[in-house]
Amino acid sequence: MEYFLQQLINGIALGSIYGLIAIGYTMVYGIIGMINFAHGDVFMVGAFIALISFLGLMAVGVTFVPLALILVLVVAMLLTSAWGWTIERVAYRPLRSSFRLAPLITAIGMSIVLQNFMQVAQGARVKPLQPVITGGFEMFTGDNFAVTLSNIQILIVLTTIVLMAVFWLIIDRTPLGRSLRACEQDRMMAALCGVNVDRTISLTFVMGAALAAVAGLLYLLYYGVIDFFIGFIAGIKAFTAAVLGGIGSLPGAMLGGLIIGLIETFWSAYFTIEYKDVAAFSMLALVLIFFPSGLLGRPEVEKV
């Protein structure tokens, strides 16, 4: 039982990171119906920006951890959001009225560009970071096994809950949220009603990139090591989480992320770690057989 609870805690922490990345996929798809396959690499860029920021603060003597975390978070979100805006403006907006495969091919190309740019700029070797947040709580001990809840896991879960609440308020209670929902339903009619569709789509990419930056920072703090290829792996799993929960649904993206994180963690703990990805993708296939729109997705109704 103790071992099970420990893996449950680990799976929730990992799934929270996947969920934050998956929200970026589902937001872009909900607005313009495009899968932004470069989003995983935006997460990777955010992680590298956080690492460089940490190293820079250490070099100038900033050792107070809460202050360093806030500064790194702000810098990572701002710079990664700028990356997200630039990608949308340069790579996707000119192809918005093109045939459907054009933005998809461009997204894959942009993913390769970001990977290779970071490989050239930072090198192919893994980049470590010494532990910033240490310690935790020993919840209880049984059968010579202690169930622990680390401070970084608490930070990950609390950050995810706060960000989900903030995004729900933005989508549900603000003029930007109304513009997002209007564009999701009908972009042409939203434009006729006075909504600035181009600005709304750009802000969607900016918000998705900001969440990816937070996920990159949490990933860096949790694992302590990153490389230029983490965006591809995490991006594919986050995309799987978005589809599993129902692409276009924010709660579905978070639910899918938690499910993927729990499947990976429990499979690695009780079976062989080499097949953890097979288990996750097999679960996706099984869910889509019975729920083609995902767990919380809404089936699309085509008007004739």
Coordinates of C-alpha atoms in Angstrom, one line a residue:
M1 CA 0.0 0.0 0.0
E2 CA 2.8 2.4 0.9
Y3 CA 4.6 1.8 -2.4
F4 CA 1.3 2.4 -4.3
L5 CA 0.7 5.7 -2.5
Q6 CA 4.3 6.8 -3.4
Q7 CA 3.8 6.0 -7.0
L8 CA 0.4 7.9 -6.9
I9 CA 2.2 11.0 -5.7
N10 CA 4.9 10.7 -8.3
G11 CA 2.3 10.1 -11.1
I12 CA 0.2 13.2 -10.1
A13 CA 3.4 15.4 -10.2
L14 CA 4.4 14.1 -13.6
G15 CA 0.9 14.3 -14.9
S16 CA 0.6 17.9 -13.8
I17 CA 3.5 18.9 -16.0
Y18 CA 2.1 17.0 -19.0
G19 CA -1.3 18.7 -18.4
L20 CA 0.3 22.2 -18.5
I21 CA 1.9 21.4 -21.8
A22 CA -1.3 19.8 -23.1
I23 CA -3.3 23.0 -22.5
G24 CA -1.3 24.7 -25.1
Y25 CA -2.1 22.1 -27.7
T26 CA -5.8 22.1 -26.9
M27 CA -6.1 26.0 -26.9
V28 CA -4.6 26.3 -30.4
Y29 CA -6.7 23.5 -31.7
G30 CA -9.8 24.9 -30.2
I31 CA -9.3 28.3 -31.9
I32 CA -7.9 27.5 -35.3
G33 CA -8.2 23.7 -35.6
M34 CA -4.5 23.2 -36.0
I35 CA -2.1 20.9 -34.1
N36 CA 0.9 22.9 -33.1
F37 CA 3.6 20.2 -33.1
A38 CA 6.2 22.8 -32.3
H39 CA 4.6 23.4 -28.9
G40 CA 6.7 20.7 -27.2
D41 CA 9.8 22.4 -28.4
V42 CA 8.5 25.7 -27.0
F43 CA 8.4 23.9 -23.7
M44 CA 12.0 22.9 -24.3
V45 CA 13.0 26.5 -25.0
G46 CA 11.3 27.6 -21.8
A47 CA 13.3 25.0 -19.8
F48 CA 16.6 26.2 -21.3
I49 CA 15.7 29.9 -20.7
A50 CA 14.9 28.9 -17.0
L51 CA 18.3 27.1 -16.8
I52 CA 20.2 30.1 -18.2
S53 CA 18.3 32.5 -15.9
F54 CA 19.2 30.3 -12.8
L55 CA 22.9 30.2 -13.8
G56 CA 22.9 34.0 -14.4
L57 CA 21.3 34.8 -11.0
M58 CA 23.8 32.5 -9.3
A59 CA 26.6 34.3 -11.1
V60 CA 25.5 37.7 -9.8
G61 CA 25.0 36.3 -6.2
V62 CA 21.2 36.0 -6.0
T63 CA 20.9 33.0 -3.5
F64 CA 17.5 33.7 -1.9
V65 CA 15.5 30.8 -3.5
P66 CA 12.0 32.4 -3.5
L67 CA 13.3 35.6 -5.2
A68 CA 15.3 33.5 -7.7
L69 CA 12.2 31.4 -8.5
I70 CA 10.0 34.4 -9.1
L71 CA 12.6 36.2 -11.3
V72 CA 13.3 33.0 -13.3
L73 CA 9.6 32.4 -13.8
V74 CA 8.9 35.9 -15.0
V75 CA 11.9 35.9 -17.4
A76 CA 11.0 32.4 -18.7
M77 CA 7.4 33.3 -19.3
L78 CA 8.1 36.6 -21.0
L79 CA 10.8 35.3 -23.4
T80 CA 9.0 32.0 -24.2
S81 CA 5.8 34.0 -24.8
A82 CA 7.8 36.1 -27.3
W83 CA 8.9 32.9 -29.0
G84 CA 5.3 31.7 -29.2
W85 CA 4.1 35.0 -30.7
T86 CA 6.9 35.0 -33.2
I87 CA 6.2 31.5 -34.3
E88 CA 2.5 32.3 -34.9
R89 CA 3.3 35.5 -36.7
V90 CA 6.0 34.2 -39.0
A91 CA 5.1 30.5 -39.5
Y92 CA 1.4 30.1 -39.1
R93 CA -0.5 33.3 -39.8
P94 CA 0.5 33.4 -43.5
L95 CA -0.8 29.9 -44.0
R96 CA -4.0 30.2 -42.1
S97 CA -6.1 30.3 -45.2
S98 CA -4.1 27.7 -47.1
F99 CA -4.9 24.0 -47.4
R100 CA -5.1 22.1 -44.1
L101 CA -1.8 20.2 -44.4
A102 CA 0.3 23.4 -44.9
P103 CA 0.2 24.5 -41.2
L104 CA 0.8 21.0 -40.0
I105 CA 3.9 20.6 -42.2
T106 CA 5.1 24.0 -41.1
A107 CA 4.6 23.1 -37.4
I108 CA 6.7 20.0 -37.9
G109 CA 9.4 22.1 -39.6
M110 CA 9.3 24.6 -36.9
S111 CA 9.8 21.9 -34.3
I112 CA 12.9 20.7 -36.2
V113 CA 14.2 24.3 -36.4
L114 CA 13.8 24.8 -32.6
Q115 CA 15.5 21.5 -31.8
N116 CA 18.5 22.1 -34.0
F117 CA 18.8 25.8 -33.0
M118 CA 19.0 24.8 -29.3
Q119 CA 21.4 22.0 -30.1
V120 CA 23.7 24.4 -31.9
A121 CA 23.3 27.2 -29.4
Q122 CA 23.6 25.1 -26.2
G123 CA 25.3 21.9 -27.4
A124 CA 24.0 18.3 -27.6
R125 CA 25.0 17.2 -24.1
V126 CA 22.6 17.2 -21.2
K127 CA 22.6 20.3 -19.0
P128 CA 22.3 19.7 -15.3
L129 CA 21.1 22.1 -12.5
Q130 CA 22.0 21.5 -8.9
P131 CA 18.9 21.0 -6.7
V132 CA 17.2 24.3 -5.9
I133 CA 14.2 23.1 -3.9
T134 CA 15.0 20.3 -1.5
G135 CA 13.4 18.6 1.5
G136 CA 9.9 17.2 2.0
F137 CA 7.6 15.4 4.3
E138 CA 7.6 11.8 5.4
M139 CA 3.9 11.0 5.5
F140 CA 4.1 7.6 7.1
T141 CA 6.2 4.5 7.1
G142 CA 5.2 0.9 6.7
D143 CA 6.9 -2.4 5.8
N144 CA 10.3 -0.7 5.7
F145 CA 9.1 1.8 3.1
A146 CA 8.6 5.5 3.7
V147 CA 6.0 7.5 1.8
T148 CA 7.4 10.9 1.1
L149 CA 6.0 14.1 -0.4
S150 CA 8.8 16.3 -1.6
N151 CA 8.6 20.1 -1.6
I152 CA 9.0 20.3 -5.4
Q153 CA 6.1 17.9 -5.8
I154 CA 4.0 20.2 -3.6
L155 CA 5.1 23.2 -5.7
I156 CA 4.2 21.4 -9.0
V157 CA 0.7 20.5 -7.9
L158 CA -0.1 23.8 -6.3
T159 CA 1.2 25.7 -9.3
T160 CA -0.9 23.6 -11.6
I161 CA -4.0 24.2 -9.5
V162 CA -3.5 27.9 -9.4
L163 CA -2.8 28.2 -13.1
M164 CA -5.9 26.1 -13.9
A165 CA -8.0 28.4 -11.7
V166 CA -6.5 31.5 -13.3
F167 CA -7.1 30.2 -16.9
W168 CA -10.7 29.2 -16.0
L169 CA -11.3 32.8 -14.8
I170 CA -9.7 34.3 -17.9
I171 CA -11.8 32.1 -20.3
D172 CA -15.1 32.4 -18.3
R173 CA -15.0 36.0 -17.0
T174 CA -13.0 38.3 -19.2
P175 CA -13.4 40.0 -22.5
L176 CA -10.5 38.0 -23.8
G177 CA -12.2 34.8 -22.8
R178 CA -15.3 35.8 -24.6
S179 CA -13.2 36.6 -27.7
L180 CA -11.6 33.1 -27.4
R181 CA -14.9 31.4 -27.1
A182 CA -16.4 33.4 -30.0
C183 CA -13.4 32.5 -32.3
E184 CA -13.7 28.9 -31.3
Q185 CA -17.3 28.8 -32.4
D186 CA -17.1 30.8 -35.7
R187 CA -14.1 33.0 -36.5
M188 CA -15.8 34.7 -39.4
M189 CA -18.9 35.6 -37.4
A190 CA -16.6 36.7 -34.5
A191 CA -14.8 39.1 -36.9
L192 CA -18.1 40.5 -38.1
C193 CA -19.1 41.2 -34.5
G194 CA -16.0 43.2 -33.9
V195 CA -13.6 40.7 -32.4
N196 CA -10.0 41.1 -33.5
V197 CA -9.4 37.6 -34.6
D198 CA -5.7 37.9 -35.4
R199 CA -4.9 39.4 -32.0
T200 CA -7.0 36.7 -30.3
I201 CA -5.1 33.9 -32.0
S202 CA -1.8 35.5 -31.2
L203 CA -2.7 35.8 -27.6
T204 CA -3.7 32.2 -27.6
F205 CA -0.2 31.2 -28.7
V206 CA 1.3 33.6 -26.1
M207 CA -0.7 32.1 -23.3
G208 CA 0.1 28.5 -24.4
A209 CA 3.8 29.4 -24.6
A210 CA 3.7 31.0 -21.1
L211 CA 2.2 27.8 -19.7
A212 CA 4.9 25.8 -21.5
A213 CA 7.5 28.0 -19.9
V214 CA 6.0 27.2 -16.4
A215 CA 6.0 23.5 -17.3
G216 CA 9.7 23.8 -18.5
L217 CA 10.7 25.4 -15.2
L218 CA 8.9 22.8 -13.1
Y219 CA 10.5 20.0 -15.3
L220 CA 13.9 21.5 -14.7
L221 CA 13.4 21.7 -11.0
Y222 CA 11.9 18.2 -10.7
Y223 CA 14.5 16.3 -12.8
G224 CA 17.5 18.6 -12.6
V225 CA 18.6 17.9 -16.1
I226 CA 17.5 18.9 -19.6
D227 CA 18.6 18.5 -23.2
F228 CA 17.5 19.7 -26.6
F229 CA 15.4 16.6 -27.3
I230 CA 13.1 16.8 -24.2
G231 CA 10.6 18.8 -26.2
F232 CA 9.8 16.1 -28.7
I233 CA 9.2 13.4 -26.0
A234 CA 7.2 15.6 -23.7
G235 CA 5.3 17.2 -26.6
I236 CA 4.2 13.8 -28.0
K237 CA 3.0 12.7 -24.6
A238 CA 1.2 16.0 -23.9
F239 CA -0.4 15.8 -27.3
T240 CA -1.6 12.3 -26.4
A241 CA -2.9 13.7 -23.1
A242 CA -4.8 16.4 -25.0
V243 CA -6.4 13.9 -27.3
L244 CA -7.1 11.5 -24.5
G245 CA -9.0 14.1 -22.5
G246 CA -10.7 15.6 -25.5
I247 CA -8.9 18.0 -27.7
G248 CA -10.3 21.5 -27.3
S249 CA -11.3 21.0 -23.7
L250 CA -9.1 22.6 -21.0
P251 CA -10.2 20.3 -18.2
G252 CA -9.8 17.4 -20.6
A253 CA -6.2 18.4 -21.3
M254 CA -5.4 18.4 -17.6
L255 CA -7.3 15.1 -17.0
G256 CA -5.4 13.5 -19.9
G257 CA -2.1 14.7 -18.5
L258 CA -2.8 13.2 -15.1
I259 CA -3.9 9.9 -16.7
I260 CA -0.8 9.7 -18.9
G261 CA 1.5 10.6 -15.9
L262 CA -0.2 7.9 -13.7
I263 CA 0.0 5.2 -16.4
E264 CA 3.7 5.9 -17.0
T265 CA 4.5 5.9 -13.3
F266 CA 2.6 2.8 -12.3
W267 CA 3.7 0.8 -15.3
S268 CA 7.3 1.7 -14.5
A269 CA 6.9 0.8 -10.9
Y270 CA 5.1 -2.5 -11.3
F271 CA 6.1 -3.7 -14.7
T272 CA 9.1 -3.0 -17.0
I273 CA 10.0 0.6 -17.6
E274 CA 10.9 0.0 -21.3
Y275 CA 7.2 -0.4 -22.2
K276 CA 5.7 2.6 -20.3
D277 CA 5.2 4.5 -23.5
V278 CA 3.5 1.5 -25.1
A279 CA 1.1 1.4 -22.1
A280 CA 0.2 5.1 -22.4
F281 CA -0.4 5.0 -26.1
S282 CA -2.4 1.8 -25.9
M283 CA -4.6 3.4 -23.3
L284 CA -5.2 6.3 -25.8
A285 CA -6.2 3.8 -28.5
L286 CA -8.6 2.0 -26.1
V287 CA -10.3 5.3 -25.0
L288 CA -10.7 6.6 -28.5
I289 CA -12.4 3.3 -29.6
F290 CA -15.2 3.9 -27.0
F291 CA -15.0 7.7 -26.8
P292 CA -13.9 9.1 -30.2
S293 CA -14.0 12.7 -29.0
G294 CA -11.9 11.9 -25.8
L295 CA -13.1 11.6 -22.2
L296 CA -14.4 15.2 -22.0
G297 CA -14.5 16.3 -25.6
R298 CA -17.6 17.3 -27.4
P299 CA -18.4 15.6 -30.8
E300 CA -18.3 18.1 -33.7
V301 CA -21.6 18.7 -35.5
E302 CA -21.3 19.6 -39.1
K303 CA -23.9 21.9 -40.5
V304 CA -25.4 21.2 -43.9

